[in-house]
């Protein structure tokens, strides 16, 4: 029989627990109106100036430990039908898909069916010689050097609303005879890595990737309405149309991409909340798999990178965070898990004007409060010592491609580094050897090294917008170029595409049936030309005995593409 003192202690303990739960519940309820007001403003007032509330929107769920403590649904899944978004509405989650592919690799690794350091040609023997030394580890952490397929297909003339399958992507990857860099020496995000991981899962399991993922990942944690684009098993739930904004109108984007592994996964915020809760429960994967997923990758020289298994291992508002976002057409997605707080946030949207990382930063402010212990008002990139030798290559004057007359000058003064813009000096800090940032402006400058020289950089805004700038050679000597010898037809075996180089009206242009408009390339130095087209960054002509024999096209995610002159 329980003694009176024991009973009293038990009652007191229950009172304390109930009080804590009530306090927690009250705190969460106080957050609801703040979150509701933020998302209402974001969707209906900031998403361009259109009347009414029939706008593409978003679904958001916030989890804490093993439960959901906030749900918010705003806007329409389909503007014509005016159907409202709910937590069961299906979205294409784009690159957020990668963490599921990475979990598949971790599970197979745990079962001993693969070794993360295996060469990928062990499973995919029909890949080119250039890929013979690439490992599964390098695919997972984006250190393989394999070119990014969206860039390759853009150079082939593919338009994003045209049908494209994983087999199409694989065929083009197989044709690549060179890489962006030597495997293991750099980090460069490439969707191709994760499509190859999907192919490896198929090779190891002798099962279609989509089926294996359904049976081994989605079903075990109850993600019943999650599936890949070509395997629609959701008959009941509404699939959100995605919308891009153009000429003061929302235009529906037709989604015909099927690229499992890197993207093309359909899900709802309700299902994604189960994935977030699994970060706490670890029902799927357990401690061993999760220890791999959240571990930062390393280069061959042991330098750490901030990408784990399909997730960025980072900080948001000075709190440790596992994060990824995605974008395809008008779909936008973002997911973050704060391990020390056991809080997860998933945002799925069909509004192409929204920026998931910016939203997650704002939500973190609401969740953790402006008064949380922070080194700075907002999270800043980790600072490292400036590589003086590399900065010397970057120093100089640049002009924004899309804003002619806007100049940026980078220089060193004493032991400090500066950017001069609009006649004002701002102090620079290094995030890496080639990436610098300004603390107060929340922008980064990514410098591009080509053939031992830096002639361009990309300004990356806090919302992810990118702006290319080219070096201005103020003391550049007049160069006489025989433009006529540069003209002709050039063919790429890797892309199976022809480009015409024409010189007309004092402009050197790239023409081809795949381009809606001619691409103008402007002289930089020697036989190197730059472009502001977005898909082509630079063109270098190669000469032999005074005759042009080929040209090399570069894009930040697809470098050193060879085009041979055929006439």
Coordinates of C-alpha atoms in Angstrom, one line a residue:
X1 CA 0.0 0.0 0.0
X2 CA 1.3 3.4 -1.0
X3 CA 2.4 5.6 2.0
X4 CA 0.9 9.0 2.5
X5 CA 4.3 10.7 1.9
X6 CA 4.9 8.8 -1.3
X7 CA 1.4 9.7 -2.5
X8 CA 2.0 13.4 -1.7
X9 CA 5.3 13.3 -3.7
X10 CA 3.6 11.7 -6.6
X11 CA 0.8 14.4 -6.6
X12 CA 3.4 17.2 -6.3
X13 CA 5.3 15.7 -9.3
X14 CA 2.2 15.6 -11.4
X15 CA 1.3 19.2 -10.5
X16 CA 4.8 20.3 -11.6
X17 CA 4.6 18.4 -14.9
X18 CA 1.1 19.7 -15.6
X19 CA 2.2 23.2 -14.8
X20 CA 5.2 22.9 -17.2
X21 CA 2.9 21.6 -19.9
X22 CA 0.4 24.4 -19.4
X23 CA 3.2 26.9 -19.5
X24 CA 4.5 25.4 -22.7
X25 CA 1.1 25.3 -24.2
X26 CA 0.5 28.9 -23.3
X27 CA 3.8 30.0 -24.8
X28 CA 3.0 28.1 -28.1
X29 CA -0.5 29.7 -28.2
X30 CA 1.0 33.1 -27.8
X31 CA 3.2 32.4 -30.9
X32 CA 0.3 31.4 -33.1
X33 CA -1.1 35.0 -33.7
X34 CA 2.4 36.3 -34.4
X35 CA 3.0 33.5 -37.0
X36 CA -0.4 33.9 -38.5
X37 CA 0.1 37.7 -38.9
X38 CA 3.5 37.2 -40.5
X39 CA 2.3 34.6 -43.1
X40 CA -0.8 36.7 -43.9
X41 CA 1.4 39.7 -44.6
X42 CA 3.8 37.6 -46.6
X43 CA 1.3 35.9 -48.8
X44 CA -1.4 38.5 -49.3
X45 CA 0.4 41.8 -49.0
X46 CA 4.0 41.2 -50.1
X47 CA 3.5 38.7 -52.9
X48 CA 3.1 41.4 -55.5
X49 CA 0.3 44.0 -55.7
X50 CA -2.8 42.0 -56.8
X51 CA -6.3 42.5 -55.5
X52 CA -8.1 39.9 -53.4
X53 CA -6.8 36.9 -51.6
X54 CA -6.9 34.4 -54.4
X55 CA -3.1 34.1 -54.7
X56 CA -0.6 31.3 -54.7
X57 CA 0.5 30.8 -51.1
X58 CA 2.1 28.3 -48.7
X59 CA 1.6 25.6 -46.1
X60 CA 3.8 25.6 -43.0
X61 CA 4.1 23.2 -40.1
X62 CA 6.3 23.7 -37.0
X63 CA 7.1 20.6 -34.9
X64 CA 8.6 20.4 -31.4
X65 CA 9.9 17.0 -30.3
X66 CA 7.2 14.5 -31.2
X67 CA 4.3 16.7 -32.0
X68 CA 3.1 19.6 -34.2
X69 CA 2.5 22.8 -32.4
X70 CA 1.8 25.1 -35.3
X71 CA -0.1 24.7 -38.6
X72 CA -0.7 27.5 -41.1
X73 CA -2.2 27.4 -44.6
X74 CA -2.5 30.5 -46.7
X75 CA -3.5 31.2 -50.3
X76 CA -4.8 29.0 -53.1
X77 CA -3.6 25.7 -54.6
X78 CA -5.3 26.6 -57.9
X79 CA -6.2 30.1 -58.9
X80 CA -8.8 29.2 -61.4
X81 CA -10.6 26.8 -59.1
X82 CA -9.9 29.0 -56.0
X83 CA -9.2 25.8 -54.0
X84 CA -7.5 26.6 -50.7
X85 CA -4.2 25.2 -49.6
X86 CA -4.3 22.8 -46.6
X87 CA -1.7 20.7 -44.8
X88 CA -2.6 17.8 -47.1
X89 CA -2.1 19.8 -50.3
X90 CA 0.7 18.3 -52.4
X91 CA 3.7 20.3 -53.6
X92 CA 6.9 19.5 -55.6
X93 CA 9.5 19.9 -52.9
X94 CA 12.3 20.1 -55.4
X95 CA 15.8 19.9 -53.9
X96 CA 14.5 19.2 -50.4
X97 CA 14.2 15.7 -51.9
X98 CA 18.0 15.2 -51.6
X99 CA 17.9 14.4 -47.9
X100 CA 15.6 11.4 -48.6
X101 CA 18.1 10.1 -51.2
X102 CA 20.9 10.6 -48.7
X103 CA 18.9 8.6 -46.1
X104 CA 18.6 5.8 -48.6
X105 CA 22.4 5.8 -49.0
X106 CA 22.9 5.8 -45.2
X107 CA 20.5 2.9 -44.8
X108 CA 22.2 0.8 -47.5
X109 CA 25.6 1.7 -45.9
X110 CA 24.4 0.6 -42.5
X111 CA 23.2 -2.8 -44.0
X112 CA 26.6 -3.3 -45.5
X113 CA 25.2 -3.3 -49.1
X114 CA 27.5 -0.4 -50.1
X115 CA 30.7 1.2 -48.9
X116 CA 30.5 5.0 -48.9
X117 CA 34.1 5.0 -50.3
X118 CA 33.3 2.7 -53.2
X119 CA 34.0 4.0 -56.7
X120 CA 30.7 4.8 -58.4
X121 CA 31.8 2.9 -61.5
X122 CA 31.5 -0.3 -59.5
X123 CA 27.7 0.2 -59.7
X124 CA 27.5 2.3 -62.9
X125 CA 30.2 0.8 -65.2
X126 CA 28.9 2.7 -68.3
X127 CA 30.0 6.1 -67.0
X128 CA 32.9 7.9 -68.8
X129 CA 36.6 7.4 -68.0
X130 CA 36.6 10.9 -66.4
X131 CA 34.4 9.6 -63.6
X132 CA 36.3 6.4 -62.8
X133 CA 37.8 7.8 -59.5
X134 CA 34.7 9.4 -58.1
X135 CA 33.3 7.8 -54.9
X136 CA 29.8 7.6 -53.5
X137 CA 31.1 9.9 -50.6
X138 CA 31.9 12.6 -53.2
X139 CA 28.5 12.4 -54.8
X140 CA 26.8 12.7 -51.4
X141 CA 28.8 15.8 -50.4
X142 CA 28.9 17.5 -53.9
X143 CA 32.7 17.2 -54.2
X144 CA 32.7 14.9 -57.3
X145 CA 33.2 17.7 -59.9
X146 CA 30.4 16.3 -62.1
X147 CA 28.7 19.0 -64.1
X148 CA 25.2 20.1 -63.1
X149 CA 22.6 18.7 -65.5
X150 CA 20.2 21.7 -65.5
X151 CA 23.0 23.8 -66.9
X152 CA 23.9 21.1 -69.5
X153 CA 20.4 20.8 -70.7
X154 CA 20.0 24.6 -70.8
X155 CA 23.0 24.7 -73.1
X156 CA 21.3 22.0 -75.2
X157 CA 18.3 24.2 -75.6
X158 CA 15.9 22.4 -73.2
X159 CA 13.2 24.6 -71.7
X160 CA 12.1 23.9 -68.1
X161 CA 8.4 23.1 -69.0
X162 CA 9.5 20.4 -71.5
X163 CA 9.3 16.7 -70.5
X164 CA 12.5 15.3 -69.1
X165 CA 13.2 12.0 -67.5
X166 CA 15.9 10.5 -65.3
X167 CA 17.1 8.3 -68.2
X168 CA 17.5 11.4 -70.4
X169 CA 19.6 13.0 -67.6
X170 CA 21.7 9.9 -67.2
X171 CA 22.5 9.7 -70.9
X172 CA 23.9 13.2 -71.0
X173 CA 25.9 12.7 -67.8
X174 CA 27.5 9.6 -69.3
X175 CA 28.7 11.7 -72.3
X176 CA 30.7 14.1 -70.1
X177 CA 34.4 13.6 -70.9
X178 CA 35.7 16.1 -68.3
X179 CA 34.8 17.4 -64.9
X180 CA 34.5 20.8 -63.2
X181 CA 37.5 19.9 -61.0
X182 CA 39.5 17.0 -59.7
X183 CA 37.2 14.9 -57.4
X184 CA 37.6 15.7 -53.7
X185 CA 39.3 19.0 -54.2
X186 CA 36.3 21.4 -54.1
X187 CA 32.7 21.7 -53.1
X188 CA 30.3 22.6 -55.9
X189 CA 26.6 21.9 -55.7
X190 CA 25.4 19.7 -58.6
X191 CA 22.0 18.0 -59.0
X192 CA 23.7 15.4 -61.1
X193 CA 25.3 13.9 -58.0
X194 CA 22.0 12.9 -56.5
X195 CA 20.5 11.5 -59.7
X196 CA 23.5 9.2 -59.9
X197 CA 22.9 8.2 -56.2
X198 CA 19.4 7.2 -57.3
X199 CA 20.8 5.1 -60.1
X200 CA 23.2 3.4 -57.5
X201 CA 20.3 2.6 -55.2
X202 CA 18.6 0.9 -58.2
X203 CA 21.7 -1.0 -59.1
X204 CA 22.3 -2.2 -55.5
X205 CA 18.7 -3.2 -54.7
X206 CA 17.6 -4.3 -58.1
X207 CA 14.4 -2.3 -57.5
X208 CA 13.1 0.9 -59.1
X209 CA 14.2 3.8 -57.0
X210 CA 10.7 5.2 -56.6
X211 CA 9.4 1.8 -55.3
X212 CA 12.4 1.3 -52.9
X213 CA 12.0 4.7 -51.4
X214 CA 8.2 4.2 -50.9
X215 CA 8.7 0.8 -49.2
X216 CA 11.8 1.6 -47.1
X217 CA 11.5 5.3 -46.2
X218 CA 8.1 6.8 -46.7
X219 CA 5.8 4.0 -45.5
X220 CA 7.8 3.2 -42.3
X221 CA 7.2 6.7 -40.9
X222 CA 3.7 7.2 -42.3
X223 CA 4.4 9.5 -45.2
X224 CA 1.5 8.0 -47.1
X225 CA 1.0 10.9 -49.5
X226 CA 4.7 11.3 -50.6
X227 CA 5.7 10.0 -54.0
X228 CA 7.7 10.9 -57.1
X229 CA 6.3 12.8 -60.0
X230 CA 5.8 9.7 -62.2
X231 CA 4.3 7.6 -59.5
X232 CA 1.2 9.5 -58.4
X233 CA -0.5 7.5 -55.6
X234 CA -2.5 10.3 -54.2
X235 CA -6.0 10.2 -55.6
X236 CA -7.7 12.2 -52.8
X237 CA -5.4 15.2 -52.0
X238 CA -5.2 18.3 -54.1
X239 CA -1.9 18.9 -56.0
X240 CA -1.0 22.6 -56.0
X241 CA -0.3 24.3 -59.3
X242 CA 2.9 26.3 -59.2
X243 CA 3.0 29.9 -60.4
X244 CA 5.6 32.3 -61.6
X245 CA 5.1 36.0 -61.6
X246 CA 5.4 37.9 -64.9
X247 CA 4.0 41.2 -66.3
X248 CA 1.9 41.7 -63.2
X249 CA 0.3 38.3 -63.5
X250 CA 0.7 34.9 -61.9
X251 CA 1.3 32.4 -64.7
X252 CA 0.9 28.6 -64.2
X253 CA 4.1 26.6 -64.7
X254 CA 3.7 23.2 -66.3
X255 CA 5.7 20.6 -64.3
X256 CA 7.0 17.8 -66.6
X257 CA 10.3 17.1 -64.9
X258 CA 11.0 13.7 -63.5
X259 CA 14.4 13.7 -61.9
X260 CA 14.2 11.4 -58.9
X261 CA 17.2 11.5 -56.6
X262 CA 17.8 15.3 -56.9
X263 CA 14.2 16.5 -57.0
X264 CA 10.7 15.7 -58.3
X265 CA 9.4 14.4 -55.0
X266 CA 5.8 15.3 -54.2
X267 CA 4.7 15.8 -50.6
X268 CA 2.5 17.7 -48.2
X269 CA 3.5 19.7 -45.1
X270 CA 1.6 17.1 -43.1
X271 CA 3.8 14.3 -44.4
X272 CA 6.9 16.4 -44.1
X273 CA 6.2 17.1 -40.4
X274 CA 6.5 13.3 -39.9
X275 CA 9.9 13.5 -41.4
X276 CA 10.9 16.3 -39.0
X277 CA 9.5 14.4 -36.0
X278 CA 11.7 11.5 -37.1
X279 CA 14.7 13.7 -36.5
X280 CA 13.8 13.5 -32.8
X281 CA 12.5 9.9 -32.7
X282 CA 14.9 8.4 -35.1
X283 CA 12.4 5.6 -35.8
X284 CA 13.8 5.4 -39.3
X285 CA 17.6 5.3 -39.5
X286 CA 18.4 5.2 -35.8
X287 CA 21.4 6.9 -34.2
X288 CA 23.9 5.3 -36.7
X289 CA 22.3 6.6 -39.9
X290 CA 21.6 10.0 -38.3
X291 CA 25.1 10.4 -37.2
X292 CA 26.2 10.2 -40.8
X293 CA 23.5 12.5 -42.2
X294 CA 24.3 15.3 -39.9
X295 CA 28.1 15.1 -40.2
X296 CA 29.9 17.7 -42.3
X297 CA 31.7 16.5 -45.3
X298 CA 35.4 16.8 -46.0
X299 CA 37.6 17.4 -49.0
X300 CA 40.6 15.3 -49.8
X301 CA 42.8 17.7 -47.8
X302 CA 40.6 17.2 -44.7
X303 CA 39.1 20.7 -45.0
X304 CA 35.5 20.6 -43.7
X305 CA 32.5 21.7 -45.8
X306 CA 29.1 22.6 -44.5
X307 CA 27.2 19.9 -46.4
X308 CA 26.2 16.6 -44.9
X309 CA 23.9 13.9 -46.4
X310 CA 21.5 16.1 -48.4
X311 CA 21.5 18.8 -45.8
X312 CA 23.5 22.0 -45.0
X313 CA 25.0 21.8 -41.6
X314 CA 24.9 25.4 -40.6
X315 CA 23.6 28.0 -38.1
X316 CA 20.5 30.1 -38.3
X317 CA 20.1 32.9 -35.8
X318 CA 23.2 31.5 -34.1
X319 CA 21.5 28.2 -33.5
X320 CA 22.7 24.9 -34.9
X321 CA 20.5 23.9 -37.9
X322 CA 20.2 21.3 -40.5
X323 CA 18.7 23.0 -43.6
X324 CA 17.9 22.7 -47.2
X325 CA 15.7 24.6 -49.7
X326 CA 14.4 23.9 -53.1
X327 CA 13.0 25.6 -56.2
X328 CA 11.4 24.4 -59.4
X329 CA 9.1 26.4 -61.6
X330 CA 6.9 28.2 -59.1
X331 CA 7.4 25.7 -56.4
X332 CA 9.4 26.8 -53.3
X333 CA 10.3 24.6 -50.4
X334 CA 12.4 25.0 -47.2
X335 CA 13.0 22.7 -44.3
X336 CA 15.1 23.2 -41.1
X337 CA 15.6 21.3 -37.9
X338 CA 17.1 22.9 -34.8
X339 CA 18.6 19.9 -32.9
X340 CA 19.3 21.6 -29.6
X341 CA 15.7 23.0 -29.5
X342 CA 14.1 19.9 -31.1
X343 CA 12.2 22.2 -33.3
X344 CA 11.5 21.7 -37.0
X345 CA 10.0 24.0 -39.7
X346 CA 8.7 23.0 -43.1
X347 CA 7.5 25.5 -45.7
X348 CA 6.0 24.4 -49.0
X349 CA 4.8 27.0 -51.5
X350 CA 3.5 27.3 -55.0
X351 CA 4.4 31.0 -55.2
X352 CA 7.6 31.6 -57.2
X353 CA 8.2 35.0 -55.6
X354 CA 8.8 33.7 -52.1
X355 CA 12.3 32.9 -50.7
X356 CA 12.3 30.0 -48.2
X357 CA 15.6 30.9 -46.4
X358 CA 14.4 34.4 -45.8
X359 CA 11.1 33.1 -44.4
X360 CA 12.8 30.6 -42.2
X361 CA 15.1 33.3 -40.8
X362 CA 12.0 35.4 -40.0
X363 CA 10.2 32.4 -38.4
X364 CA 13.3 31.8 -36.3
X365 CA 13.1 35.4 -35.0
X366 CA 9.4 34.8 -33.9
X367 CA 10.2 31.4 -32.4
X368 CA 13.3 32.3 -30.5
X369 CA 12.6 36.0 -30.0
X370 CA 14.7 39.0 -30.7
X371 CA 16.2 38.8 -27.2
X372 CA 17.8 35.4 -27.7
X373 CA 21.5 35.2 -27.0
X374 CA 23.1 36.2 -30.3
X375 CA 26.5 37.4 -31.2
X376 CA 24.9 39.7 -33.8
X377 CA 21.5 41.0 -34.6
X378 CA 21.2 38.4 -37.4
X379 CA 23.3 35.3 -38.1
X380 CA 26.5 36.0 -40.1
X381 CA 28.7 33.6 -42.0
X382 CA 31.6 32.2 -40.2
X383 CA 34.7 34.3 -40.6
X384 CA 38.1 33.0 -41.6
X385 CA 41.5 34.5 -42.2
X386 CA 41.8 36.2 -45.6
X387 CA 44.0 34.3 -48.1
X388 CA 46.2 37.3 -49.1
X389 CA 47.5 35.6 -52.2
X390 CA 44.0 34.8 -53.5
X391 CA 42.7 38.3 -52.6
X392 CA 45.5 39.8 -54.7
X393 CA 43.9 38.0 -57.7
X394 CA 40.5 39.4 -56.8
X395 CA 41.5 43.0 -56.2
X396 CA 40.4 45.6 -58.8
X397 CA 37.4 47.2 -60.4
X398 CA 34.3 45.4 -61.6
X399 CA 31.1 46.5 -63.4
X400 CA 27.7 44.9 -62.7
X401 CA 26.5 43.2 -65.9
X402 CA 22.8 44.0 -65.3
X403 CA 23.4 47.5 -64.0
X404 CA 25.9 49.2 -66.3
X405 CA 27.7 52.1 -64.6
X406 CA 27.6 50.3 -61.2
X407 CA 31.2 49.7 -60.2
X408 CA 32.6 47.8 -57.3
X409 CA 36.3 48.1 -56.4
X410 CA 38.0 45.6 -54.0
X411 CA 41.2 46.6 -52.3
X412 CA 43.5 46.1 -49.3
X413 CA 44.5 48.9 -47.0
X414 CA 46.9 48.1 -44.2
X415 CA 45.8 44.8 -42.8
X416 CA 42.1 45.2 -43.7
X417 CA 40.1 44.5 -46.9
X418 CA 37.5 46.8 -48.4
X419 CA 34.9 47.2 -51.1
X420 CA 34.2 50.6 -52.5
X421 CA 30.8 51.0 -54.0
X422 CA 28.9 54.3 -54.7
X423 CA 32.0 56.1 -53.2
X424 CA 31.6 54.4 -49.9
X425 CA 34.1 51.9 -48.4
X426 CA 32.7 48.8 -46.7
X427 CA 34.9 46.3 -44.8
X428 CA 35.2 42.8 -46.2
X429 CA 35.5 39.5 -44.3
X430 CA 36.4 36.1 -45.7
X431 CA 34.0 33.2 -45.6
X432 CA 36.4 31.1 -47.7
X433 CA 39.4 31.8 -50.0
X434 CA 37.0 32.9 -52.8
X435 CA 34.0 34.1 -50.9
X436 CA 33.8 37.5 -49.1
X437 CA 31.0 39.1 -47.2
X438 CA 29.9 42.4 -45.7
X439 CA 28.4 42.1 -42.3
X440 CA 26.0 45.0 -42.3
X441 CA 24.7 44.4 -45.8
X442 CA 24.1 40.6 -45.6
X443 CA 25.6 40.0 -49.1
X444 CA 28.4 37.7 -50.3
X445 CA 30.8 38.1 -53.2
X446 CA 31.9 34.8 -54.9
X447 CA 35.0 35.2 -57.1
X448 CA 35.5 33.0 -60.1
X449 CA 39.1 31.7 -60.8
X450 CA 39.7 30.7 -64.4
X451 CA 43.1 29.7 -65.7
X452 CA 44.9 31.3 -62.8
X453 CA 43.0 34.6 -63.1
X454 CA 39.9 36.2 -61.6
X455 CA 37.9 38.3 -64.0
X456 CA 34.4 38.1 -62.6
X457 CA 32.5 37.7 -59.4
X458 CA 28.9 37.0 -58.4
X459 CA 27.1 39.1 -55.8
X460 CA 24.7 36.9 -53.8
X461 CA 21.9 38.7 -51.9
X462 CA 20.3 37.5 -48.7
X463 CA 17.3 36.2 -50.7
X464 CA 19.6 34.2 -53.0
X465 CA 19.4 36.5 -56.0
X466 CA 22.7 36.5 -58.0
X467 CA 24.3 39.4 -59.9
X468 CA 27.3 38.9 -62.2
X469 CA 30.0 41.5 -62.4
X470 CA 33.0 41.6 -64.8
X471 CA 36.5 43.0 -64.2
X472 CA 37.1 46.4 -65.7
X473 CA 40.6 46.7 -67.3
X474 CA 41.1 50.4 -66.9
X475 CA 44.6 50.3 -68.4
X476 CA 43.7 47.8 -71.0
X477 CA 45.6 48.3 -74.2
X478 CA 43.8 48.4 -77.5
X479 CA 43.8 44.9 -78.9
X480 CA 43.3 44.2 -82.6
X481 CA 41.3 41.0 -83.0
X482 CA 40.5 39.4 -86.3
X483 CA 36.9 38.6 -85.4
X484 CA 36.3 36.9 -88.8
X485 CA 38.6 34.1 -87.9
X486 CA 36.5 33.4 -84.7
X487 CA 33.3 32.9 -86.7
X488 CA 32.1 29.5 -87.9
X489 CA 30.2 26.4 -86.7
X490 CA 31.2 24.7 -83.4
X491 CA 30.0 21.3 -82.2
X492 CA 30.0 19.7 -78.7
X493 CA 30.1 15.9 -78.6
X494 CA 29.2 16.0 -74.9
X495 CA 26.0 18.0 -75.5
X496 CA 25.4 16.9 -79.1
X497 CA 24.6 20.5 -80.1
X498 CA 26.0 23.0 -82.6
X499 CA 26.6 26.8 -82.1
X500 CA 27.2 29.4 -84.8
X501 CA 29.6 32.2 -84.0
X502 CA 28.8 35.3 -86.0
X503 CA 30.3 38.8 -86.2
X504 CA 27.7 41.4 -87.1
X505 CA 27.3 45.1 -86.4
X506 CA 30.6 45.2 -84.4
X507 CA 29.3 42.5 -82.1
X508 CA 30.4 38.9 -81.6
X509 CA 27.4 36.6 -81.1
X510 CA 26.5 33.0 -80.4
X511 CA 23.6 31.9 -82.5
X512 CA 21.6 28.6 -82.6
X513 CA 18.1 27.3 -83.1
X514 CA 18.1 26.5 -79.4
X515 CA 18.4 30.2 -78.3
X516 CA 15.4 32.5 -78.6
X517 CA 17.9 35.5 -78.9
X518 CA 21.5 35.8 -80.0
X519 CA 24.0 35.7 -77.1
X520 CA 26.4 38.6 -77.3
X521 CA 29.9 37.9 -76.0
X522 CA 32.2 40.8 -75.0
X523 CA 36.0 40.7 -75.2
X524 CA 37.8 40.3 -71.9
X525 CA 41.5 39.5 -72.8
X526 CA 43.4 37.6 -75.4
X527 CA 40.9 35.2 -77.0
X528 CA 38.6 35.1 -73.9
X529 CA 35.1 36.6 -74.0
X530 CA 32.4 37.1 -71.3
X531 CA 28.7 36.8 -71.5
X532 CA 25.8 38.1 -69.4
X533 CA 23.3 35.5 -70.7
X534 CA 23.1 33.6 -67.5
X535 CA 23.7 30.2 -69.2
X536 CA 27.1 31.1 -70.6
X537 CA 29.6 32.9 -68.4
X538 CA 32.7 32.9 -70.6
X539 CA 34.0 31.6 -74.0
X540 CA 37.7 30.9 -74.7
X541 CA 38.8 30.3 -78.3
X542 CA 41.7 27.9 -78.8
X543 CA 44.2 28.6 -81.6
X544 CA 46.7 26.4 -83.4
X545 CA 49.1 27.7 -86.0
X546 CA 47.0 30.9 -86.4
X547 CA 43.8 28.9 -86.9
X548 CA 40.9 28.7 -84.5
X549 CA 40.3 25.0 -83.8
X550 CA 37.8 25.0 -80.9
X551 CA 36.2 27.0 -78.1
X552 CA 35.7 26.3 -74.4
X553 CA 32.4 27.4 -72.7
X554 CA 32.2 28.0 -69.0
X555 CA 29.3 28.2 -66.6
X556 CA 29.8 28.2 -62.8
X557 CA 28.2 24.7 -62.6
X558 CA 29.4 23.4 -65.9
X559 CA 33.0 24.3 -66.8
X560 CA 35.4 23.5 -69.6
X561 CA 32.8 22.3 -72.2
X562 CA 34.7 21.7 -75.5
X563 CA 33.2 22.8 -78.8
X564 CA 35.2 21.8 -81.8
X565 CA 35.1 24.0 -84.9
X566 CA 33.7 22.0 -87.8
X567 CA 33.7 24.7 -90.5

